[in-house]
Tab-separated table of C-alpha atoms and ligand atoms in Angstrom:
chain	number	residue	atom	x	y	z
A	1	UNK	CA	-79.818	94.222	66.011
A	2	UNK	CA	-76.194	93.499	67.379
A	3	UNK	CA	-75.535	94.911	70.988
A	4	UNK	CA	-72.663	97.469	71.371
A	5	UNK	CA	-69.312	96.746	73.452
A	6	UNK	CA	-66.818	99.065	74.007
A	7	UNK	CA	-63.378	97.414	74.723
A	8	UNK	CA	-60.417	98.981	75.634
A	9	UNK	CA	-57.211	99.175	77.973
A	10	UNK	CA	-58.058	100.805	81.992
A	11	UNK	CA	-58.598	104.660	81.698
A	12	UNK	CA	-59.504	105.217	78.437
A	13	UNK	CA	-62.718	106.251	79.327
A	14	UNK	CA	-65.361	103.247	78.209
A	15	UNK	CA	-67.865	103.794	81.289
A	16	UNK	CA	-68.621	107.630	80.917
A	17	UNK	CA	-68.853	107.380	77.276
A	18	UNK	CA	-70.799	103.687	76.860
A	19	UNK	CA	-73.192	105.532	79.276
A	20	UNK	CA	-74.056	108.071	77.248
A	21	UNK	CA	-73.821	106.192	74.118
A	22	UNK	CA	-76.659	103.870	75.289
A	23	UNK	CA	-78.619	107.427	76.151
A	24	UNK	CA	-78.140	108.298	72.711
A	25	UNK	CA	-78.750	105.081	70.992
A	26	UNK	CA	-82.010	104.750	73.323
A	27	UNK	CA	-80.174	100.922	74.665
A	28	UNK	CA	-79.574	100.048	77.932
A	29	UNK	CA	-76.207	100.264	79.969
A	30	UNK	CA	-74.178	97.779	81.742
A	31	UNK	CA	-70.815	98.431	83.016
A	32	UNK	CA	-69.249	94.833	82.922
A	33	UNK	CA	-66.794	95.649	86.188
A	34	UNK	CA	-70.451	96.588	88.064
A	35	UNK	CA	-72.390	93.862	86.910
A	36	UNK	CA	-69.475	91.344	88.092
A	37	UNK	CA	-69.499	93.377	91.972
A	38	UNK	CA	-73.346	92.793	92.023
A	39	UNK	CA	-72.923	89.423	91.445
A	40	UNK	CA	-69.894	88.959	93.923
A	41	UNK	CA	-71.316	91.438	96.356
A	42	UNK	CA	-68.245	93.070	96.796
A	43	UNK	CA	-65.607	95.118	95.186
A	44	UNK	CA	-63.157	94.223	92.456
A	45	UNK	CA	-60.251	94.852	94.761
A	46	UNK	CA	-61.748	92.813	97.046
A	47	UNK	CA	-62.175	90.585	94.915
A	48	UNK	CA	-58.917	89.959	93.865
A	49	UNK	CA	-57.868	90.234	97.389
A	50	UNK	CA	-60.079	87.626	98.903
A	51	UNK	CA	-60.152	85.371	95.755
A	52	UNK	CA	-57.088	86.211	93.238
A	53	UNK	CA	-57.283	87.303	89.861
A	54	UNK	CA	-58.309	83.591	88.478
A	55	UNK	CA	-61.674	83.667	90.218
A	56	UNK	CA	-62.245	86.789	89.073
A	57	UNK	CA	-61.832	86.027	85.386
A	58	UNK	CA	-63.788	82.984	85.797
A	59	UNK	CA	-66.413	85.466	87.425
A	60	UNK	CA	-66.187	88.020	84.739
A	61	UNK	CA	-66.438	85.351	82.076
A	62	UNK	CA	-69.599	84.180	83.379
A	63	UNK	CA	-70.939	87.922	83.879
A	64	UNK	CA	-70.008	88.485	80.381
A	65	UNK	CA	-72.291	85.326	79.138
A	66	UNK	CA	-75.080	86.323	81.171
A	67	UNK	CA	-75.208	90.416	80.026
A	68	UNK	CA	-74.810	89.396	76.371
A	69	UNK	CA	-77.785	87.279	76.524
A	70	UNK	CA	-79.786	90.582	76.342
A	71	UNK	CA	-80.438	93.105	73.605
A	72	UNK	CA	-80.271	96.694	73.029
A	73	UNK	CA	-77.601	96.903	75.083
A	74	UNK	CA	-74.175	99.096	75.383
A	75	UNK	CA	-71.738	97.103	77.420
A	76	UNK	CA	-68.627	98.543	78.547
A	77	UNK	CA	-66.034	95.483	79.416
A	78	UNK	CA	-63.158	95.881	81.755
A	79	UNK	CA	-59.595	96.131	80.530
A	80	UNK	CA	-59.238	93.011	80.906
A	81	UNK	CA	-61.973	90.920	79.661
A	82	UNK	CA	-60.915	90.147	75.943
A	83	UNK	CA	-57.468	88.673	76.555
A	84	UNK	CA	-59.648	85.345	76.752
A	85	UNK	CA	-60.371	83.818	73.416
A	86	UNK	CA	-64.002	82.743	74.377
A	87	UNK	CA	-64.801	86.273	75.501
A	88	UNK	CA	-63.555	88.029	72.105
A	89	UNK	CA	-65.149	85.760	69.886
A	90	UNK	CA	-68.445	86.007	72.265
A	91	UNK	CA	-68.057	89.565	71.926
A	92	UNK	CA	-67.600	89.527	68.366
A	93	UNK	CA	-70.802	87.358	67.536
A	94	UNK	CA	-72.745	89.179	68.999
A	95	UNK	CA	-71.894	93.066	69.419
A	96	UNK	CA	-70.511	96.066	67.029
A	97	UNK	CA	-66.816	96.426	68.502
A	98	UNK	CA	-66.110	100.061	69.881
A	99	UNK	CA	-62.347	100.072	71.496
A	100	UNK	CA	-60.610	103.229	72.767
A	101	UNK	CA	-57.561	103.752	73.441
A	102	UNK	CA	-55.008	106.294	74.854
A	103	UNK	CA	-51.975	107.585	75.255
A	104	UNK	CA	-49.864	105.158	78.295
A	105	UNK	CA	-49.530	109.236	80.390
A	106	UNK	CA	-52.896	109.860	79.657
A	107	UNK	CA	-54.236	106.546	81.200
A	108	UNK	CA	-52.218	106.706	83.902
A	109	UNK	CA	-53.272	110.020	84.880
A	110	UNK	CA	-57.130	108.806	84.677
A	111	UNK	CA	-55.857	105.402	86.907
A	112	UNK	CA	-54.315	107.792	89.371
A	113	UNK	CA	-56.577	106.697	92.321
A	114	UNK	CA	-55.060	103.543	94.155
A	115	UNK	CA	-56.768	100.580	95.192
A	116	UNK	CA	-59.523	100.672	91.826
A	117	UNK	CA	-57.262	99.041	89.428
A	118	UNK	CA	-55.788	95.780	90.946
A	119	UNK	CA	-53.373	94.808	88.348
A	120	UNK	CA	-51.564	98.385	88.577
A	121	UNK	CA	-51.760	98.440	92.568
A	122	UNK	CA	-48.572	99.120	94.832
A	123	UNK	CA	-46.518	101.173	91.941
A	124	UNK	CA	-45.599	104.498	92.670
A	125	UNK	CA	-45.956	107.053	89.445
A	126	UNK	CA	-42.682	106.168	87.612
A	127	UNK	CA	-43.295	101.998	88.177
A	128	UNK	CA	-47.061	102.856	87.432
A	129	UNK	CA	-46.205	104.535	84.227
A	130	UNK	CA	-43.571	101.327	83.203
A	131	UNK	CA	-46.233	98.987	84.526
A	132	UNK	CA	-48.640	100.640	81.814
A	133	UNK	CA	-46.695	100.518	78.843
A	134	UNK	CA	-45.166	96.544	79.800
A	135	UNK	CA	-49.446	95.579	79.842
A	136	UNK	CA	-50.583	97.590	76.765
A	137	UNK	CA	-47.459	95.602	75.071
A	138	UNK	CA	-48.534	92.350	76.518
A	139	UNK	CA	-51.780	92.829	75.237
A	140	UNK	CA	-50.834	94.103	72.231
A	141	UNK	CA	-53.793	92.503	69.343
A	142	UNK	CA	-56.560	91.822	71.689
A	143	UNK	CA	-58.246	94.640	71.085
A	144	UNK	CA	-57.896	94.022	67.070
A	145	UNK	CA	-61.089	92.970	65.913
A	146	UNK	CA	-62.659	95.939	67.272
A	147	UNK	CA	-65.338	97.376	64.292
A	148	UNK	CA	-63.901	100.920	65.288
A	149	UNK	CA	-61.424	102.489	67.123
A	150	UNK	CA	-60.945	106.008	68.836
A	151	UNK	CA	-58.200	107.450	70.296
A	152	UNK	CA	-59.349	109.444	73.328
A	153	UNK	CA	-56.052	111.155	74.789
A	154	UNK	CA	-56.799	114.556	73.322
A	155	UNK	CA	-61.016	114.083	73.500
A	156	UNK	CA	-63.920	114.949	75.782
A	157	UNK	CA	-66.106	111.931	76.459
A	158	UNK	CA	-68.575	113.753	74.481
A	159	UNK	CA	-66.798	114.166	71.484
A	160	UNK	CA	-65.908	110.245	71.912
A	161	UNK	CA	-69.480	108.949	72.092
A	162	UNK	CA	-70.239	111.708	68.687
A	163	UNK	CA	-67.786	109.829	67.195
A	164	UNK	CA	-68.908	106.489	67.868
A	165	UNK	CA	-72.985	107.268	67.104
A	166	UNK	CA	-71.654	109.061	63.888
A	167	UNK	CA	-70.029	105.750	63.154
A	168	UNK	CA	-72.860	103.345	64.361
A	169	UNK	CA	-75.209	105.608	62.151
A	170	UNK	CA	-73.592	104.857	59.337
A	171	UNK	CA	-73.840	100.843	59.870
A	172	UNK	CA	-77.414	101.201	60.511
A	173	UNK	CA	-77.408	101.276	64.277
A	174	UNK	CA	-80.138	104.271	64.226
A	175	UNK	CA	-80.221	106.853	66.673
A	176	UNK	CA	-81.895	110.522	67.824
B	1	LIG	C1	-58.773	95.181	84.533
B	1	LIG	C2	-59.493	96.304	84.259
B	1	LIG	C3	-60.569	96.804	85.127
B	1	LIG	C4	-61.184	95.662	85.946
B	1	LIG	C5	-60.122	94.896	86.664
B	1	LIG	C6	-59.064	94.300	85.716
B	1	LIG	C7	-57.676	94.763	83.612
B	1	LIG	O1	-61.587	97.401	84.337
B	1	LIG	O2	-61.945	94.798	85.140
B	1	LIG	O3	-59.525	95.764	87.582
B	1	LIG	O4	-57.193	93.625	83.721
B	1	LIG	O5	-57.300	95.567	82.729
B	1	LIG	P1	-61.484	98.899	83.689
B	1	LIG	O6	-60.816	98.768	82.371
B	1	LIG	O7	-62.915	99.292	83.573
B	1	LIG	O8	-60.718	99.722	84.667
């Protein structure tokens, strides 16, 4: 049985709901953006901080490898992980696809909190809003080969993860 990723742009809400998805589906969680702190033993702004964004893509690529040699899992990836070729098509050999996405005011009200999301850091509300919709345009496709997609802007996390078991029921991912 394939594990489950859920992709998707910052704030659209793929921890709270891949947690509860992987309660429901009776797999295992990992949050990619935690797995890659343990490893580094520090934070993701720190990370990019002491060691730019390079080493941390290099890190996340390799924390991505080692997760996905599991099974039963529900792995939520960070915004950023599938703009690299070798992640997507890792992803897509071996997981059922789950990518949200939301509205660029909706995400930027869930980002609100400074110093989590390094690549939006140091814009005030109008710049952090711009900065938003210029990366969901420069990322525009990688989140294509998802198997489903949900818009979240107007949903709880709960009716998000309904959605997605409904849908993994139906492609014979069982579940309570
Ligand atoms: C990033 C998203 C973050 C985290 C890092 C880079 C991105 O994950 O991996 O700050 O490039 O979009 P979330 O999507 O979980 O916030």
């Amino acid at each position: 049985m394939k594990n489950v990723a859920i992709t998707g742009f910052m704030g659209t809400g793929k921890t709270s709901m891949g947690k509860m998805l992987a309660g429901r589906l009776g797999y295992a969680f990992v949050d990619l953006d935690k797995a890659i702190e343990k490893e580094a033993r520090k934070s993701i702004p720190q990370i990019f901080k002491d060691d730019g964004e390079d080493y941390f893509r290099q890190l996340e690529k390799d924390t991505l490898k080692k997760c996905l040699q599991r099974r039963h899992l529900v792995l939520s990836t960070g915004g950023g992980t599938v703009k690299d070729p070798d992640n997507r098509a890792l992803i897509h050999e071996t997981c059922m696809i789950i990518c949200l996405t939301a509205s660029p005011t909706t995400i930027l009200r869930r980002t609100a909190k400074h110093g989590e999301r390094p690549v939006l850091d140091g814009k005030d509300h109008g710049d952090r809003l711009k900065a938003i919709e210029e990366l969901i345009k420069s990322r525009e496709g990688i989140y294509s080969d998802a198997d489903y997609t949900i818009d979240t802007s107007e949903l709880s996390p709960m009716q998000v993860m309904n959605d997605a078991a409904n849908f993994l029921k139906r492609r014979g991912i069982p579940h309570a």
